[in-house]
CSV table of N, CA and C in Angstrom, one decimal:
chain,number,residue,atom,x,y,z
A,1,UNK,N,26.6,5.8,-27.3
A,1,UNK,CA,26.1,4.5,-27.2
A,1,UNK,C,27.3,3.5,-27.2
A,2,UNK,N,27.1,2.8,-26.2
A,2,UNK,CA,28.4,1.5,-26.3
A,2,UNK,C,27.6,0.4,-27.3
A,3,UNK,N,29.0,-0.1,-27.9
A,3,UNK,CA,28.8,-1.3,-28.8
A,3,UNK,C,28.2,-2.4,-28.2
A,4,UNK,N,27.2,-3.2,-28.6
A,4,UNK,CA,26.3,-4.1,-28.2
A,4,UNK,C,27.1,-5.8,-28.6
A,5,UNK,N,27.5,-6.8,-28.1
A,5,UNK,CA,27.9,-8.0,-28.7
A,5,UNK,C,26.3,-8.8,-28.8
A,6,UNK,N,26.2,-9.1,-30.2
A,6,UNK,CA,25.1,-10.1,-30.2
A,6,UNK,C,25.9,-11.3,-30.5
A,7,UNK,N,24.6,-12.8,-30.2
A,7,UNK,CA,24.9,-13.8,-30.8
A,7,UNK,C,23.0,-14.3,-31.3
A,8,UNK,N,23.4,-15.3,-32.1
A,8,UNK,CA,22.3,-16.0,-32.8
A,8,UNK,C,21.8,-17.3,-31.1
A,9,UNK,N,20.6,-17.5,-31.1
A,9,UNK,CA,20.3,-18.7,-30.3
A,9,UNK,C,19.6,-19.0,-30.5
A,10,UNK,N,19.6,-20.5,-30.3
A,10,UNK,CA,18.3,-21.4,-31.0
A,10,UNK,C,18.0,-22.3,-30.0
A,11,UNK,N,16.9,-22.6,-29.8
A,11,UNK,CA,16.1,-23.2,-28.6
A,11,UNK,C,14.8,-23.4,-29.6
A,12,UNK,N,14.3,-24.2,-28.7
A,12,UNK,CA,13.0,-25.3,-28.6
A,12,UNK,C,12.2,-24.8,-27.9
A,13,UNK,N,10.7,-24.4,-28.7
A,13,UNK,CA,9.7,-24.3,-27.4
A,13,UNK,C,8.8,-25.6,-26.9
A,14,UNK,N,8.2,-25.7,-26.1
A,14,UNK,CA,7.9,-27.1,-25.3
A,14,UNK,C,7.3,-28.1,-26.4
A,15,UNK,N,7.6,-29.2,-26.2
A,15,UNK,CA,6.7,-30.0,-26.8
A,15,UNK,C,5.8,-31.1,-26.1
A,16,UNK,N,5.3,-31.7,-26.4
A,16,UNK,CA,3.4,-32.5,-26.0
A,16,UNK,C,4.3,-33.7,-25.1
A,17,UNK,N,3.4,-33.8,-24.4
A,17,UNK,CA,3.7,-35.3,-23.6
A,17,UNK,C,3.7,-36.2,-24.4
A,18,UNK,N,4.0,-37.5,-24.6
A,18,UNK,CA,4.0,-38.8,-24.9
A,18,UNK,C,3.6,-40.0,-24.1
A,19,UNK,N,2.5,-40.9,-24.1
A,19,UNK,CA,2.5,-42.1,-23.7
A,19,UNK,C,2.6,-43.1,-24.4
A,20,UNK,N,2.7,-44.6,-23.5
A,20,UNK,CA,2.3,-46.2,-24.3
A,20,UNK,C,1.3,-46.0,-25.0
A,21,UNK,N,0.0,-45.7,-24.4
A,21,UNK,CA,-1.2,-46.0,-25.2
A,21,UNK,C,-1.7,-44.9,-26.3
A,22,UNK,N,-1.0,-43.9,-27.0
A,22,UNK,CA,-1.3,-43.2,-28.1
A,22,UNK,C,-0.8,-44.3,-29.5
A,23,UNK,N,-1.4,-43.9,-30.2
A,23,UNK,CA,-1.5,-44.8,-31.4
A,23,UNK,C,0.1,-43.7,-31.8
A,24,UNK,N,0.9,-44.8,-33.0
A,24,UNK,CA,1.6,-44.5,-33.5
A,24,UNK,C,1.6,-43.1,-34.1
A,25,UNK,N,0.7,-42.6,-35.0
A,25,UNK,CA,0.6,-41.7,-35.8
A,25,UNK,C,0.2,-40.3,-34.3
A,26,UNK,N,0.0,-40.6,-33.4
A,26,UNK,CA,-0.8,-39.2,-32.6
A,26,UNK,C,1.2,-39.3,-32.0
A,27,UNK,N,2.2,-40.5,-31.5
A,27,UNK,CA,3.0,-40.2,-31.5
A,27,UNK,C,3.8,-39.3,-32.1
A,28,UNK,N,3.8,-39.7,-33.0
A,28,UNK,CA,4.6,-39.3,-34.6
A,28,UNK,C,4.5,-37.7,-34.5
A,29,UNK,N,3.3,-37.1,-34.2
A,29,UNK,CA,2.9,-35.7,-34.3
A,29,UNK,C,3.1,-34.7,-33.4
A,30,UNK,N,2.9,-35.8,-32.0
A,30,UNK,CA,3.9,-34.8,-30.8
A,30,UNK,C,5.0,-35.1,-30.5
A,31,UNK,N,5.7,-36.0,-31.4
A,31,UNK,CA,7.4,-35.7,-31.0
A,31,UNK,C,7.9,-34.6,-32.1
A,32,UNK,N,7.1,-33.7,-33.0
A,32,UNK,CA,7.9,-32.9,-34.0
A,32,UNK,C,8.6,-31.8,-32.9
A,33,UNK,N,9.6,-31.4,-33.2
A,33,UNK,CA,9.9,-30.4,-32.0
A,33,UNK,C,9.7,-28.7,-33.1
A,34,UNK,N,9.4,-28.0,-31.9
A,34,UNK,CA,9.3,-26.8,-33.1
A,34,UNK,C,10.8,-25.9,-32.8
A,35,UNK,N,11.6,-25.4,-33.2
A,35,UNK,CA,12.8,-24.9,-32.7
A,35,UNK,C,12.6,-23.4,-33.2
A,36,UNK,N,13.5,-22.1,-32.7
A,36,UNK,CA,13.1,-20.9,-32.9
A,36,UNK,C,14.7,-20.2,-33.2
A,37,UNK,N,14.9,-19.3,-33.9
A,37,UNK,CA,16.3,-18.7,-34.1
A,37,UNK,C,15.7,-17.1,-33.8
A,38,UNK,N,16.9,-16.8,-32.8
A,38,UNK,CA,16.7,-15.5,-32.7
A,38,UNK,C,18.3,-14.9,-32.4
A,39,UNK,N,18.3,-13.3,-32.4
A,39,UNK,CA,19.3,-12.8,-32.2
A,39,UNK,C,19.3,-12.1,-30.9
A,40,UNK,N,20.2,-12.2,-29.6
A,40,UNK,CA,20.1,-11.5,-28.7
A,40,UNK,C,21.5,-10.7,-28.0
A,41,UNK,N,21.2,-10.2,-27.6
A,41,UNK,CA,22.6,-9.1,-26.9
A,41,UNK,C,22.7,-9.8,-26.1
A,42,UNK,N,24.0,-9.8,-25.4
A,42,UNK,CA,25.1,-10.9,-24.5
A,42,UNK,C,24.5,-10.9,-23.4
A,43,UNK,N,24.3,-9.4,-22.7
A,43,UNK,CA,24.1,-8.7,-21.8
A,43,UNK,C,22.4,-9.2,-21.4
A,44,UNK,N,21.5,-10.2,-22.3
A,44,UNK,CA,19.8,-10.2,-21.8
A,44,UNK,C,20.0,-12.1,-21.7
A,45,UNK,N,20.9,-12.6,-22.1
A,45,UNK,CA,21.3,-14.1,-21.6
A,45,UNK,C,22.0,-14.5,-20.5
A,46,UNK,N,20.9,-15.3,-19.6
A,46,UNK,CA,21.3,-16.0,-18.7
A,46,UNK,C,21.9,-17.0,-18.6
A,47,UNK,N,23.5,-16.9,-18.2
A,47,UNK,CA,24.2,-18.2,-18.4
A,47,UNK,C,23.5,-19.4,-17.0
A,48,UNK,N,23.6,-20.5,-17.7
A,48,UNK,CA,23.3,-22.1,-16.9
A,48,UNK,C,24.3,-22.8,-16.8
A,49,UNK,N,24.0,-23.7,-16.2
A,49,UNK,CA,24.9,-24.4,-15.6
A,49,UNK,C,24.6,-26.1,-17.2
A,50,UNK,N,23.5,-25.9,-17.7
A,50,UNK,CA,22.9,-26.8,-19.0
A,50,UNK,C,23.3,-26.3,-20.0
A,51,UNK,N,24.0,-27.4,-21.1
A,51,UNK,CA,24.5,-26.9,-22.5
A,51,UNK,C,23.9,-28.6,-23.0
A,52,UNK,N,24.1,-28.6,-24.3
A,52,UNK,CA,23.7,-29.8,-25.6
A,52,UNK,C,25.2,-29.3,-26.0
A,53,UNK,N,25.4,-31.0,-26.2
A,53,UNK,CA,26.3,-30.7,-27.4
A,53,UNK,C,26.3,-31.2,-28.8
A,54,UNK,N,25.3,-30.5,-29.4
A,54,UNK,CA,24.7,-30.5,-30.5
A,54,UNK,C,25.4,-29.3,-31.6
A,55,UNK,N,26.3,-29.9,-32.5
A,55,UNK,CA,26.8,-29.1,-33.0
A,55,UNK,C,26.3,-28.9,-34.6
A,56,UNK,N,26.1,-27.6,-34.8
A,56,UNK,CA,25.6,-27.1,-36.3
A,56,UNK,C,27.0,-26.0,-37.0
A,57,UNK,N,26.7,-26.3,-37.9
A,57,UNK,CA,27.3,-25.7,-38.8
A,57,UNK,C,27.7,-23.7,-38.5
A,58,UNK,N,28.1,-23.1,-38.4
A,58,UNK,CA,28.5,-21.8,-38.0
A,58,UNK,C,28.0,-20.8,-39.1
A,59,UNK,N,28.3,-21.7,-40.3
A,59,UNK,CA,28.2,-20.6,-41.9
A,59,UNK,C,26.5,-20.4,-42.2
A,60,UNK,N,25.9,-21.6,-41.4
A,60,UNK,CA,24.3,-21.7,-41.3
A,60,UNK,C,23.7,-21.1,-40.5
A,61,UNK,N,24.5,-20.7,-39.5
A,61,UNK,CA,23.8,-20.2,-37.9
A,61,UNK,C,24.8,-18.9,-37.7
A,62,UNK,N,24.2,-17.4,-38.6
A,62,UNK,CA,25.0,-16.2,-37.8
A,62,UNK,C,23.5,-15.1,-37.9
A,63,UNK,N,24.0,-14.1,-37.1
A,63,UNK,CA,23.4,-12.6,-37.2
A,63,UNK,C,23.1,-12.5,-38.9
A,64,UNK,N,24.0,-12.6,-40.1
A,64,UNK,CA,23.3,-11.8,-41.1
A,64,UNK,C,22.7,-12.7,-41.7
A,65,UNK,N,22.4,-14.0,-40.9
A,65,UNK,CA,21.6,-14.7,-41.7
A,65,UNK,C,19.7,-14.7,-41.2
A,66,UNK,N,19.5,-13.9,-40.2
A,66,UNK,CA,18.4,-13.7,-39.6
A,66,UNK,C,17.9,-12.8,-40.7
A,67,UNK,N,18.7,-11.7,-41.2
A,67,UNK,CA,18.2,-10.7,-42.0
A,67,UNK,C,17.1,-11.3,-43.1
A,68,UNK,N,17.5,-12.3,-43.5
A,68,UNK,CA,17.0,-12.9,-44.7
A,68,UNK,C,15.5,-14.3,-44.5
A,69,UNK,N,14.4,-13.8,-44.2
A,69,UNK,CA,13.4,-14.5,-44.4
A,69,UNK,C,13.6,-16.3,-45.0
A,70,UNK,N,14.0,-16.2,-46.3
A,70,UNK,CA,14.1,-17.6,-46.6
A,70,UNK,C,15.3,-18.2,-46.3
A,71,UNK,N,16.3,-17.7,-46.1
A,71,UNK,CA,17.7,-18.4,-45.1
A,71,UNK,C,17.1,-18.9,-43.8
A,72,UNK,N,16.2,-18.0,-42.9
A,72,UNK,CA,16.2,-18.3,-41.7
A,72,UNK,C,15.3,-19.1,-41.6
A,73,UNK,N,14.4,-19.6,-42.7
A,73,UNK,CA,13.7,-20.6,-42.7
A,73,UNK,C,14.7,-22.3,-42.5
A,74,UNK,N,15.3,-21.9,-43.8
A,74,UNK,CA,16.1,-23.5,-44.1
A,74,UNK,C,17.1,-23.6,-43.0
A,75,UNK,N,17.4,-22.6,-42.4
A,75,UNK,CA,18.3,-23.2,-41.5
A,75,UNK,C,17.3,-22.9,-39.9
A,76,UNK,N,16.6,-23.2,-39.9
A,76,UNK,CA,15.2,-23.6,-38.9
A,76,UNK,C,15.2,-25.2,-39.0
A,77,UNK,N,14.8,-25.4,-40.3
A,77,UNK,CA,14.7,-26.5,-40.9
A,77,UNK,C,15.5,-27.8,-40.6
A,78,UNK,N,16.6,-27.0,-40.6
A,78,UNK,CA,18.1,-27.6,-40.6
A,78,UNK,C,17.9,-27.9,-38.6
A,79,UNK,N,17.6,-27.1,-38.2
A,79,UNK,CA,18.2,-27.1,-36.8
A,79,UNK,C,17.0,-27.9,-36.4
A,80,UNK,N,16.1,-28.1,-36.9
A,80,UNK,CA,15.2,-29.0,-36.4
A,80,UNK,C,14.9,-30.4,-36.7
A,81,UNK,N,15.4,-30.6,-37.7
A,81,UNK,CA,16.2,-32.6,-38.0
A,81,UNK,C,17.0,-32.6,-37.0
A,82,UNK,N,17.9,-31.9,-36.7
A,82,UNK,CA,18.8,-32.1,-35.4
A,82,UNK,C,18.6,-32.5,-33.9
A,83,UNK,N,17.3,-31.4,-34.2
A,83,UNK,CA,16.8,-31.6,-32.7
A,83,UNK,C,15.6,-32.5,-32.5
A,84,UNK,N,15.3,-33.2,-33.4
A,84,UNK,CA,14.4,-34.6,-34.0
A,84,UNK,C,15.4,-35.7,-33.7
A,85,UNK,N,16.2,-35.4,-34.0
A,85,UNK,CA,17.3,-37.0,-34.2
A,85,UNK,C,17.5,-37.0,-32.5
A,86,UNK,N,17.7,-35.9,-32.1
A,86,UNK,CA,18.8,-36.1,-30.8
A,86,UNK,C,17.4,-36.2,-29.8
A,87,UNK,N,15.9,-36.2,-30.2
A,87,UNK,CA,15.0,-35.9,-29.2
A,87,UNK,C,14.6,-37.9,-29.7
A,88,UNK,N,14.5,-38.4,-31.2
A,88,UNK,CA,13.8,-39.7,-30.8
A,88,UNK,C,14.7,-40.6,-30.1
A,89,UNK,N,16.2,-40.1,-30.3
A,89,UNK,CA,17.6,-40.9,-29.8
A,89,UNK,C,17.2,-41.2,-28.1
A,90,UNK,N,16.9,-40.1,-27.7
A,90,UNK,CA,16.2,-40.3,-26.2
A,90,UNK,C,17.1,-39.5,-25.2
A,91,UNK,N,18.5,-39.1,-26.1
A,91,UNK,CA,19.5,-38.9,-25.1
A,91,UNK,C,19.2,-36.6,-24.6
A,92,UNK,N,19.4,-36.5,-23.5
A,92,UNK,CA,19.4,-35.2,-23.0
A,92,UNK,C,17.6,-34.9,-23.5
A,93,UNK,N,17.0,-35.8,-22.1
A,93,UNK,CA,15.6,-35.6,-21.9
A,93,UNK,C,15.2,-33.9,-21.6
A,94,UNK,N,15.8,-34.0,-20.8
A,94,UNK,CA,15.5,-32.5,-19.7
A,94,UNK,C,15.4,-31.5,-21.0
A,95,UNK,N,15.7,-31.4,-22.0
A,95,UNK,CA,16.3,-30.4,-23.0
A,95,UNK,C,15.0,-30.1,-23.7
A,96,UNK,N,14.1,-31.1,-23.6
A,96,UNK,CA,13.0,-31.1,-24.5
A,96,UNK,C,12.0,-30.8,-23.3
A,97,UNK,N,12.0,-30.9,-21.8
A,97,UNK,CA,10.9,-30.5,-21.4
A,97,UNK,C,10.9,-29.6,-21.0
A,98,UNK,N,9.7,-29.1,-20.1
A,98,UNK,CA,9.5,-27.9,-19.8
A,98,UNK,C,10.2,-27.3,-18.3
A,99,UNK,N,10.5,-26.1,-18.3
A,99,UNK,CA,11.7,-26.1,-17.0
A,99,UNK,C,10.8,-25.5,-15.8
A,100,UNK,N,11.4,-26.5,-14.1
A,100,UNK,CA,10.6,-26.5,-13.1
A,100,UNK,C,11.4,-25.4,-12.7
A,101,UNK,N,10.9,-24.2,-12.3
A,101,UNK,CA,11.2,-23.4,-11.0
A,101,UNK,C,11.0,-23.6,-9.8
């Protein structure tokens, strides 16, 4: 068996449209973004030509921190204030929506 390179990745799965006419509070509820941490081999990721430059902490975001149920919660947690701040900021739309083939 050859040695496998993994890395940790964290992505966003879709979140709700927004308009003018929803009331504050129905906004408030579909801007939460839900964010996902997983571990994958080098070799099943498709590189893009799209990157964020949203930077997190490294000692918060590795492989043996997946092992651990309550770590991978708080730093879910973690990664998703981030991706709140940088989604009401407005800046890198495309990142939050859903991708056109």
């Amino acid at each position: 068996c050859f040695p496998c390179t993994w890395e940790a990745v964290v992505s966003t799965q879709s979140t709700w449209e927004v308009t003018k006419k929803m009331s504050k509070k129905k906004i408030q509820k579909r801007s939460k973004v839900k964010p996902f941490l997983k571990v994958i081999n080098y070799n099943h990721v498709m590189p893009t030509r799209y990157s964020v430059d949203i930077s997190f902490d490294k000692t918060n975001l590795n492989k043996e921190l997946m092992k651990d149920p309550m770590k991978k919660k708080k730093a879910r947690n973690m990664v998703r204030t981030k991706f709140e701040e940088r989604y009401k900021s407005g800046k890198n739309r495309w990142f939050f929506q859903k991708l056109k083939f």
